[in-house]
Coordinates of C-alpha atoms in Angstrom, one line a residue:
M18 CA 17.9 -34.9 94.1
R19 CA 15.5 -35.7 91.3
A20 CA 17.7 -33.9 88.4
R21 CA 20.7 -35.9 89.7
E22 CA 18.8 -39.2 89.3
F23 CA 17.6 -38.2 85.8
I24 CA 21.0 -37.5 84.6
F25 CA 21.7 -40.8 85.3
E26 CA 18.7 -42.3 83.6
Y27 CA 19.2 -40.7 80.4
N28 CA 22.2 -42.1 78.7
Q29 CA 22.7 -41.0 75.1
Q30 CA 24.7 -44.2 73.8
A31 CA 22.4 -46.4 75.7
T32 CA 19.2 -44.8 74.0
A33 CA 21.1 -45.0 70.5
Q34 CA 21.6 -48.7 71.2
R35 CA 18.1 -49.4 72.3
F36 CA 16.7 -48.0 69.2
G37 CA 19.6 -48.2 66.9
D38 CA 18.4 -49.9 63.7
K39 CA 14.9 -48.5 63.9
L40 CA 16.7 -44.8 64.2
L41 CA 18.4 -45.5 61.0
Q42 CA 15.3 -47.0 59.0
T43 CA 13.5 -43.6 59.8
A44 CA 16.6 -41.3 59.1
V45 CA 16.9 -43.0 55.8
K46 CA 13.6 -41.2 55.1
D47 CA 14.3 -37.9 56.9
P48 CA 15.8 -35.2 54.6
S49 CA 15.8 -32.6 57.8
P50 CA 18.6 -30.2 57.4
E51 CA 20.0 -31.1 60.8
I52 CA 20.7 -34.9 59.6
Y53 CA 20.9 -34.2 55.8
N54 CA 24.3 -35.6 55.6
I55 CA 23.2 -38.8 57.1
Y56 CA 20.2 -39.1 55.0
S57 CA 22.3 -38.7 51.9
L58 CA 24.8 -41.4 53.3
L59 CA 21.9 -43.9 54.0
N60 CA 20.3 -43.5 50.8
A61 CA 23.3 -44.0 48.7
Q62 CA 24.0 -47.2 50.6
K63 CA 20.4 -48.5 51.4
E64 CA 20.8 -51.4 48.9
F65 CA 23.1 -53.0 51.2
K66 CA 22.2 -54.9 54.4
D67 CA 22.4 -52.6 57.4
F68 CA 23.4 -49.9 55.0
N69 CA 27.1 -51.3 54.6
L70 CA 28.2 -49.5 57.5
S71 CA 31.1 -50.4 59.8
P72 CA 30.5 -50.5 63.6
N73 CA 32.3 -47.1 64.0
T74 CA 30.7 -45.4 61.8
K75 CA 27.2 -46.9 62.4
T76 CA 27.9 -45.7 66.5
N77 CA 28.9 -41.9 65.1
I78 CA 25.6 -41.7 63.1
L79 CA 23.6 -42.8 65.8
I80 CA 25.3 -40.5 68.2
S81 CA 24.6 -37.9 65.7
I82 CA 21.1 -38.7 65.3
M83 CA 20.7 -38.5 69.1
Q84 CA 22.1 -35.2 69.2
A85 CA 19.3 -33.9 66.8
I86 CA 16.7 -35.5 68.6
E87 CA 18.1 -33.8 71.8
G88 CA 17.5 -30.6 70.3
A89 CA 13.8 -30.9 70.4
D90 CA 14.0 -31.7 74.1
P91 CA 13.3 -28.2 75.9
T92 CA 14.5 -29.3 79.2
K93 CA 18.0 -29.0 80.6
N94 CA 18.4 -32.8 81.7
K95 CA 16.6 -34.0 78.8
E96 CA 13.9 -35.6 80.3
Y97 CA 11.6 -36.2 77.1
T98 CA 14.7 -37.4 75.1
V99 CA 14.3 -41.1 75.6
F100 CA 10.3 -40.6 74.7
L101 CA 11.3 -38.8 71.5
A102 CA 13.9 -41.4 70.7
K103 CA 11.2 -44.0 70.7
M104 CA 8.8 -42.1 68.7
Y105 CA 11.1 -41.0 66.1
A106 CA 12.2 -45.0 65.6
Q107 CA 8.4 -45.7 65.5
G108 CA 8.0 -43.6 62.5
G109 CA 4.8 -42.1 61.4
W110 CA 3.2 -38.3 61.7
G111 CA 6.4 -36.1 63.3
A112 CA 9.0 -38.5 62.9
K113 CA 11.4 -36.0 61.1
I114 CA 13.9 -34.0 63.0
E115 CA 12.2 -30.7 61.6
D116 CA 8.9 -32.0 63.0
L117 CA 10.3 -32.6 66.4
E118 CA 11.8 -29.0 66.6
S119 CA 8.6 -27.3 64.9
K120 CA 5.8 -29.0 66.1
V121 CA 6.5 -31.4 68.9
K122 CA 9.1 -29.3 70.9
P123 CA 6.3 -26.5 71.5
A124 CA 4.0 -29.1 72.6
L125 CA 6.7 -30.4 74.8
E126 CA 7.3 -26.9 76.5
K127 CA 3.7 -26.8 77.2
F128 CA 3.4 -30.3 78.6
H129 CA 6.4 -29.5 80.9
L130 CA 5.3 -26.2 82.3
L131 CA 1.8 -27.7 82.9
K132 CA 3.0 -30.7 84.6
L133 CA 5.3 -28.7 87.0
K134 CA 2.1 -26.4 87.7
K135 CA 0.2 -30.0 88.2
K136 CA -2.3 -28.8 85.6
I137 CA -2.3 -32.1 83.8
P138 CA -3.9 -35.0 85.4
S139 CA -2.8 -38.4 85.7
P140 CA -2.5 -40.5 83.5
R141 CA -2.0 -37.6 80.9
N142 CA 1.2 -36.4 82.7
D143 CA 2.9 -39.6 82.0
I144 CA 5.1 -38.9 79.1
M145 CA 5.4 -42.3 78.0
R146 CA 1.9 -43.4 78.0
Y147 CA 1.5 -41.7 74.5
G148 CA 1.4 -44.1 71.7
D149 CA 2.3 -41.7 69.2
L150 CA 3.5 -38.1 68.6
A151 CA 0.0 -36.9 66.7
D152 CA -1.9 -38.3 70.0
F153 CA 0.5 -36.2 72.2
V154 CA 0.2 -32.9 70.1
A155 CA -3.6 -33.5 70.2
V156 CA -3.8 -33.9 73.5
M157 CA -1.5 -30.8 74.3
D158 CA -3.7 -28.6 72.0
E159 CA -6.5 -29.1 74.4
Y160 CA -5.0 -27.2 76.9
P161 CA -4.5 -23.5 76.7
D162 CA -1.0 -22.2 76.3
P163 CA 0.0 -20.7 79.8
E164 CA 2.1 -18.3 78.3
E165 CA 0.1 -17.5 75.0
K166 CA 1.4 -14.7 73.2
K167 CA -0.9 -13.4 70.3
Q168 CA 0.7 -13.0 66.7
V169 CA 0.4 -9.1 65.6
D170 CA 3.2 -8.9 63.1
K171 CA 1.6 -9.7 59.5
G172 CA 5.0 -9.6 57.8
T173 CA 5.0 -9.3 54.1
A174 CA 3.1 -11.3 51.8
K175 CA 1.4 -11.4 48.4
T176 CA -2.0 -12.6 47.3
V177 CA -1.1 -14.4 44.0
F178 CA -4.7 -15.6 43.1
E179 CA -8.1 -15.0 44.1
N180 CA -11.3 -16.3 43.3
D181 CA -14.7 -16.8 44.8
S182 CA -13.6 -19.8 46.8
V183 CA -10.0 -19.4 47.8
R184 CA -7.3 -16.9 48.0
I185 CA -4.0 -18.0 47.4
I186 CA -1.0 -16.0 49.9
V187 CA 2.6 -16.3 49.0
P188 CA 4.5 -15.1 52.4
K189 CA 7.7 -13.2 51.7
D190 CA 9.2 -13.4 55.3
Q191 CA 8.8 -15.6 58.3
N192 CA 6.3 -13.2 60.0
A193 CA 4.0 -13.7 57.0
A194 CA 4.3 -17.3 57.4
C195 CA 3.7 -17.4 61.0
Y196 CA 0.6 -15.0 60.6
Y197 CA -1.2 -16.7 57.8
G198 CA -0.1 -20.3 59.0
Q199 CA -1.9 -19.7 62.5
G200 CA -3.9 -22.6 63.9
T201 CA -1.7 -25.0 61.8
R202 CA 1.2 -27.4 62.9
W203 CA 3.3 -26.2 59.8
C204 CA 7.2 -25.9 60.5
T205 CA 7.0 -22.8 58.7
A206 CA 4.6 -21.3 61.0
S207 CA 6.2 -22.3 64.1
R208 CA 6.8 -19.2 66.6
T209 CA 8.1 -20.8 69.7
S210 CA 10.8 -23.1 68.2
T211 CA 12.9 -23.7 65.1
N212 CA 11.1 -22.1 62.1
Y213 CA 11.9 -23.6 58.5
F214 CA 10.6 -20.9 56.5
G215 CA 14.0 -19.7 55.2
H216 CA 14.9 -23.2 54.4
Y217 CA 12.0 -24.0 52.0
S218 CA 11.2 -20.7 50.5
K219 CA 14.8 -20.4 49.3
D220 CA 13.9 -23.3 47.0
G221 CA 10.7 -21.8 45.8
P222 CA 7.6 -20.3 47.0
L223 CA 5.3 -21.5 49.5
Y224 CA 1.4 -21.3 48.6
I225 CA -0.8 -20.9 51.2
L226 CA -4.5 -21.6 50.2
L227 CA -7.1 -19.9 52.5
P228 CA -10.7 -21.3 51.8
K229 CA -13.4 -18.6 51.6
Q230 CA -15.9 -21.1 52.8
P231 CA -14.0 -23.9 54.8
K232 CA -15.4 -27.2 55.1
H233 CA -14.3 -27.3 58.7
D234 CA -12.7 -25.1 61.0
G235 CA -9.3 -24.2 60.6
E236 CA -9.1 -25.7 56.9
K237 CA -6.0 -24.3 55.2
Y238 CA -3.4 -25.8 52.9
Q239 CA 0.4 -25.1 52.2
L240 CA 1.7 -26.4 48.8
H241 CA 5.3 -26.4 48.1
F242 CA 6.3 -27.8 44.7
A243 CA 10.1 -27.6 45.0
S244 CA 10.0 -30.4 47.7
E245 CA 6.8 -32.1 46.5
Q246 CA 5.0 -31.3 49.9
F247 CA 1.5 -30.4 50.1
M248 CA -0.1 -30.3 53.4
D249 CA -3.3 -29.8 55.3
E250 CA -3.5 -27.6 58.6
N251 CA -2.6 -30.7 60.5
D252 CA 0.5 -31.1 58.4
Y253 CA -0.8 -34.2 56.9
G254 CA -0.3 -34.6 53.4
V255 CA -2.9 -33.8 51.1
E256 CA -4.6 -37.3 49.9
N257 CA -5.9 -36.3 46.8
I258 CA -3.9 -33.2 45.1
V259 CA -5.8 -33.7 41.9
N260 CA -9.1 -33.0 43.5
L261 CA -7.6 -30.2 45.3
L262 CA -6.1 -28.5 42.5
E263 CA -9.1 -29.3 40.1
H264 CA -12.1 -29.3 42.0
R265 CA -12.2 -28.1 45.6
F266 CA -11.8 -24.3 44.5
G267 CA -12.4 -24.7 41.1
D268 CA -9.7 -25.6 38.4
L269 CA -6.8 -24.1 39.8
V270 CA -4.3 -26.4 37.6
P271 CA -3.8 -23.8 34.4
W272 CA -2.9 -21.2 36.8
F273 CA -0.4 -23.3 38.6
Q274 CA 0.9 -24.7 35.2
E275 CA 1.7 -21.0 34.2
N276 CA 3.2 -19.7 37.5
E277 CA 4.9 -23.1 38.7
P278 CA 7.2 -24.5 36.2
A279 CA 7.4 -28.0 38.0
I280 CA 3.8 -29.0 37.6
R281 CA 4.2 -28.8 33.9
E282 CA 6.2 -31.8 33.9
W283 CA 3.8 -34.0 36.1
V284 CA 1.9 -36.7 34.2
M285 CA -1.0 -36.1 36.5
F286 CA -1.5 -32.6 35.1
A287 CA 0.1 -33.0 31.7
T288 CA -1.8 -32.0 28.7
N289 CA -3.3 -34.5 26.0
E290 CA -0.9 -32.6 23.7
D291 CA 2.2 -33.3 26.0
L292 CA 1.0 -36.9 26.3
K293 CA -0.5 -38.4 23.3
E294 CA 2.7 -38.7 21.2
P295 CA 5.3 -40.1 23.6
L296 CA 2.7 -42.6 24.6
M297 CA 2.3 -43.7 21.2
Q298 CA 6.1 -43.9 20.5
I299 CA 6.1 -46.1 24.1
G300 CA 3.3 -48.3 22.7
E301 CA 5.0 -48.9 19.6
I302 CA 8.3 -49.8 20.8
V303 CA 7.3 -52.3 23.6
M304 CA 4.6 -53.7 20.9
E305 CA 7.6 -54.4 18.5
H306 CA 9.1 -56.4 21.4
V307 CA 5.7 -58.3 22.3
W308 CA 5.5 -59.4 18.7
E309 CA 8.9 -60.9 19.1
M310 CA 7.9 -62.7 22.2
I311 CA 5.0 -64.0 20.3
N312 CA 7.1 -65.4 17.7
D313 CA 9.5 -66.9 19.9
W314 CA 6.4 -68.5 21.6
E315 CA 5.2 -69.6 18.3
H316 CA 8.4 -71.1 17.0
E317 CA 9.0 -73.2 20.1
D318 CA 5.4 -74.7 20.0
D319 CA 5.8 -78.2 18.8
Y320 CA 2.3 -78.8 18.9
W321 CA 1.3 -75.8 16.9
Y322 CA 3.4 -77.2 14.1
E323 CA 1.9 -80.7 14.5
W324 CA -1.7 -79.5 14.2
L325 CA -0.9 -77.5 11.1
R326 CA 0.6 -80.5 9.5
K327 CA -2.3 -82.7 10.6
E328 CA -5.0 -80.2 9.2
G329 CA -3.3 -80.3 5.9
Y330 CA -1.5 -76.7 5.8
V331 CA 1.8 -78.3 4.1
Y332 CA 3.2 -78.3 0.7
P333 CA 1.8 -81.3 -1.4
E334 CA 4.2 -84.2 -2.6
G335 CA 6.2 -83.1 -5.6
H336 CA 6.5 -79.5 -4.4
E337 CA 10.1 -78.2 -4.1
E338 CA 9.3 -77.3 -0.6
E339 CA 7.3 -80.8 0.2
G340 CA 6.2 -81.4 3.8
M341 CA 7.2 -77.7 4.8
I342 CA 4.1 -75.5 6.4
D343 CA 2.3 -73.8 3.5
W344 CA 1.9 -70.1 5.5
D345 CA 0.0 -68.6 2.7
K346 CA -2.7 -71.3 2.8
A347 CA -3.0 -71.0 6.4
A348 CA -3.5 -67.2 5.9
E349 CA -6.1 -67.6 3.0
N350 CA -8.1 -69.5 5.8
D351 CA -7.6 -67.2 8.6
V352 CA -5.4 -69.4 10.5
D353 CA -2.8 -68.0 12.7
Y354 CA -1.0 -68.5 15.9
L355 CA -2.9 -66.6 18.3
N356 CA -6.5 -67.8 16.9
W357 CA -5.2 -71.1 17.6
N358 CA -3.4 -70.8 21.0
Y359 CA -5.9 -69.1 23.5
D360 CA -3.2 -68.6 26.3
A361 CA -0.7 -66.8 23.9
N362 CA -3.8 -64.8 22.6
D363 CA -4.9 -63.8 26.1
W364 CA -1.2 -62.8 26.8
Y365 CA -1.0 -60.8 23.9
L366 CA -4.2 -58.7 24.4
A367 CA -3.2 -58.0 28.2
A368 CA 0.2 -56.8 27.1
K369 CA -1.4 -54.7 24.3
E370 CA -3.7 -53.5 26.8
A371 CA -1.1 -52.6 29.4
V372 CA 1.2 -50.7 27.0
E373 CA -1.0 -48.8 24.6
V374 CA -2.0 -46.0 27.4
S375 CA -4.2 -43.1 26.2
P376 CA -3.6 -39.6 28.2
T377 CA -6.2 -40.2 30.4
Q378 CA -5.3 -43.4 31.6
A379 CA -1.9 -42.1 32.0
R380 CA -3.1 -39.5 34.2
R381 CA -5.2 -41.7 36.5
G382 CA -2.3 -43.9 36.8
A383 CA 0.0 -41.4 38.0
E384 CA -2.6 -40.1 40.0
E385 CA -3.1 -43.4 41.9
G386 CA 0.7 -43.9 42.1
Y387 CA 0.8 -40.6 44.0
E388 CA -1.9 -41.6 46.2
E389 CA -0.8 -45.0 46.7
E390 CA 3.0 -44.4 47.0
G391 CA 3.3 -40.5 47.4
E392 CA 5.5 -40.4 44.3
L393 CA 5.3 -38.2 41.5
I394 CA 5.8 -39.4 38.1
T395 CA 6.9 -36.8 35.6
L396 CA 7.1 -36.9 31.7
G397 CA 10.9 -37.8 31.8
E398 CA 9.6 -41.3 33.6
L399 CA 6.6 -41.8 31.8
E400 CA 7.5 -45.3 30.6
L401 CA 7.0 -46.2 34.0
I402 CA 3.1 -45.9 33.5
P403 CA 3.0 -48.9 30.9
A404 CA 5.7 -50.6 33.0
Y405 CA 3.4 -50.5 36.2
N406 CA 0.3 -51.6 34.1
V407 CA 2.3 -54.4 32.8
R408 CA 3.0 -55.7 36.4
Q409 CA -0.5 -55.1 37.3
A410 CA -1.8 -56.8 34.4
F411 CA 0.0 -60.1 35.0
L412 CA 0.2 -60.2 38.9
R413 CA -2.0 -63.2 38.7
S414 CA -1.3 -64.7 35.5
R415 CA 0.0 -68.3 35.3
D416 CA 2.4 -67.1 32.5
G417 CA 3.8 -64.2 33.8
D418 CA 5.1 -61.2 32.3
G419 CA 7.7 -62.8 30.4
G420 CA 9.9 -60.4 31.5
L421 CA 8.2 -57.6 29.9
E422 CA 8.3 -55.1 32.6
E423 CA 11.7 -55.2 32.9
W424 CA 12.5 -54.9 29.4
I425 CA 10.4 -51.6 29.5
H426 CA 12.6 -50.2 32.2
K427 CA 15.9 -51.5 30.4
H428 CA 15.1 -50.6 27.0
V429 CA 12.4 -47.7 26.9
I430 CA 13.9 -43.9 28.1
M431 CA 12.4 -40.5 27.4
Q432 CA 14.4 -37.8 26.2
K433 CA 14.1 -34.2 25.7
D434 CA 13.9 -32.8 22.2
G435 CA 13.5 -29.0 22.4
D436 CA 10.4 -28.2 24.5
K437 CA 9.0 -31.8 23.9
W438 CA 9.4 -35.5 25.4
V439 CA 10.0 -38.3 23.1
A440 CA 10.3 -41.9 23.8
K441 CA 13.7 -44.0 22.6
F442 CA 14.5 -47.3 22.3
Y443 CA 17.8 -48.0 24.3
T444 CA 20.4 -50.8 24.2
P445 CA 22.3 -50.7 27.7
P446 CA 25.9 -51.0 27.1
K447 CA 27.6 -54.5 27.7
K448 CA 29.2 -55.3 31.1
A449 CA 33.0 -55.3 30.6
Q450 CA 34.3 -58.9 30.9

């Protein structure tokens, strides 16, 4: 009787409609292979309201997302799919289809079995009481696995680096990924549901960092440069990847730069040699435009010309340029616009400081960008550093940035010249009339 009642309770279409827009907002950030086509479609149209989807297309997409979510429900009657849909729509830890399959599904299997055996007391036996997936999985970790099987097959793996602080392993097959990933929540270490080792390893090696003096029980890290994912044992993103690679186990950056090509292009790990020249080029290109902006400011400032005339910086009577500004005389007396207009001078100095960036400042800016936004800035996007600096410099300025940040995005591009990156001035093509 209960099974028949629940079949009536769970309705795929009703659940899709209930969480509809929120499911789409999560799916646009979820490149899991099960819904990758949906992820690509939504990202291609994310600038449009409601993704510019027709009602029929939207319905089909939501049903496909629900079918993927249902795959993480281990019960025949999809007893926990509404809970999973709610958690997926909510976002946060575990809100990816691949995570539902590899991390949450094993916890649901344990929950269901323990619930049937009445091993979970109330209110923990009510699945809908859990506010997020991390809380649910953490609670399930407190209970012993009723059918625990010990991992015995170590598979094939290679130690690629070792020092006094850490051993770095690259698993060559799924068994090795599971063995060295024991105690973690990595989708590549799952033994009871979908394992994603093959999905990630085909694009590049997975590096498992095993500390020799762990700071806490179970401390491990898995790095996958191809997908730009760097996770701790609980499958949370490493908050400070620079600290991990430069300080936690000694300086690992040189080794990774030699063995992992992707890291060589990341600004936060780039060398002074790779950064110094293109940063100077960007500074020169932008400062030339800054001077043009200051000149425009000066030419439109009637008070400035009125002051010059009042102070006698004009050609005298009888001169062929009588009454015109005598710029030579002004220069001889160290009179210039920036010395006269404090607002213009402050603006100029703020712009100059923002766009003339040292290698150290660029690395720090890229590191902060990764920590705050989770985005990696490469040498091919180096102009983003001064552009971001401009935004921050004029965030609370009365005069604003005068369109300088936008100008940098439009007119400064990075191009590869042999094995080096160079900054170039770029004029966007005019739109056809």
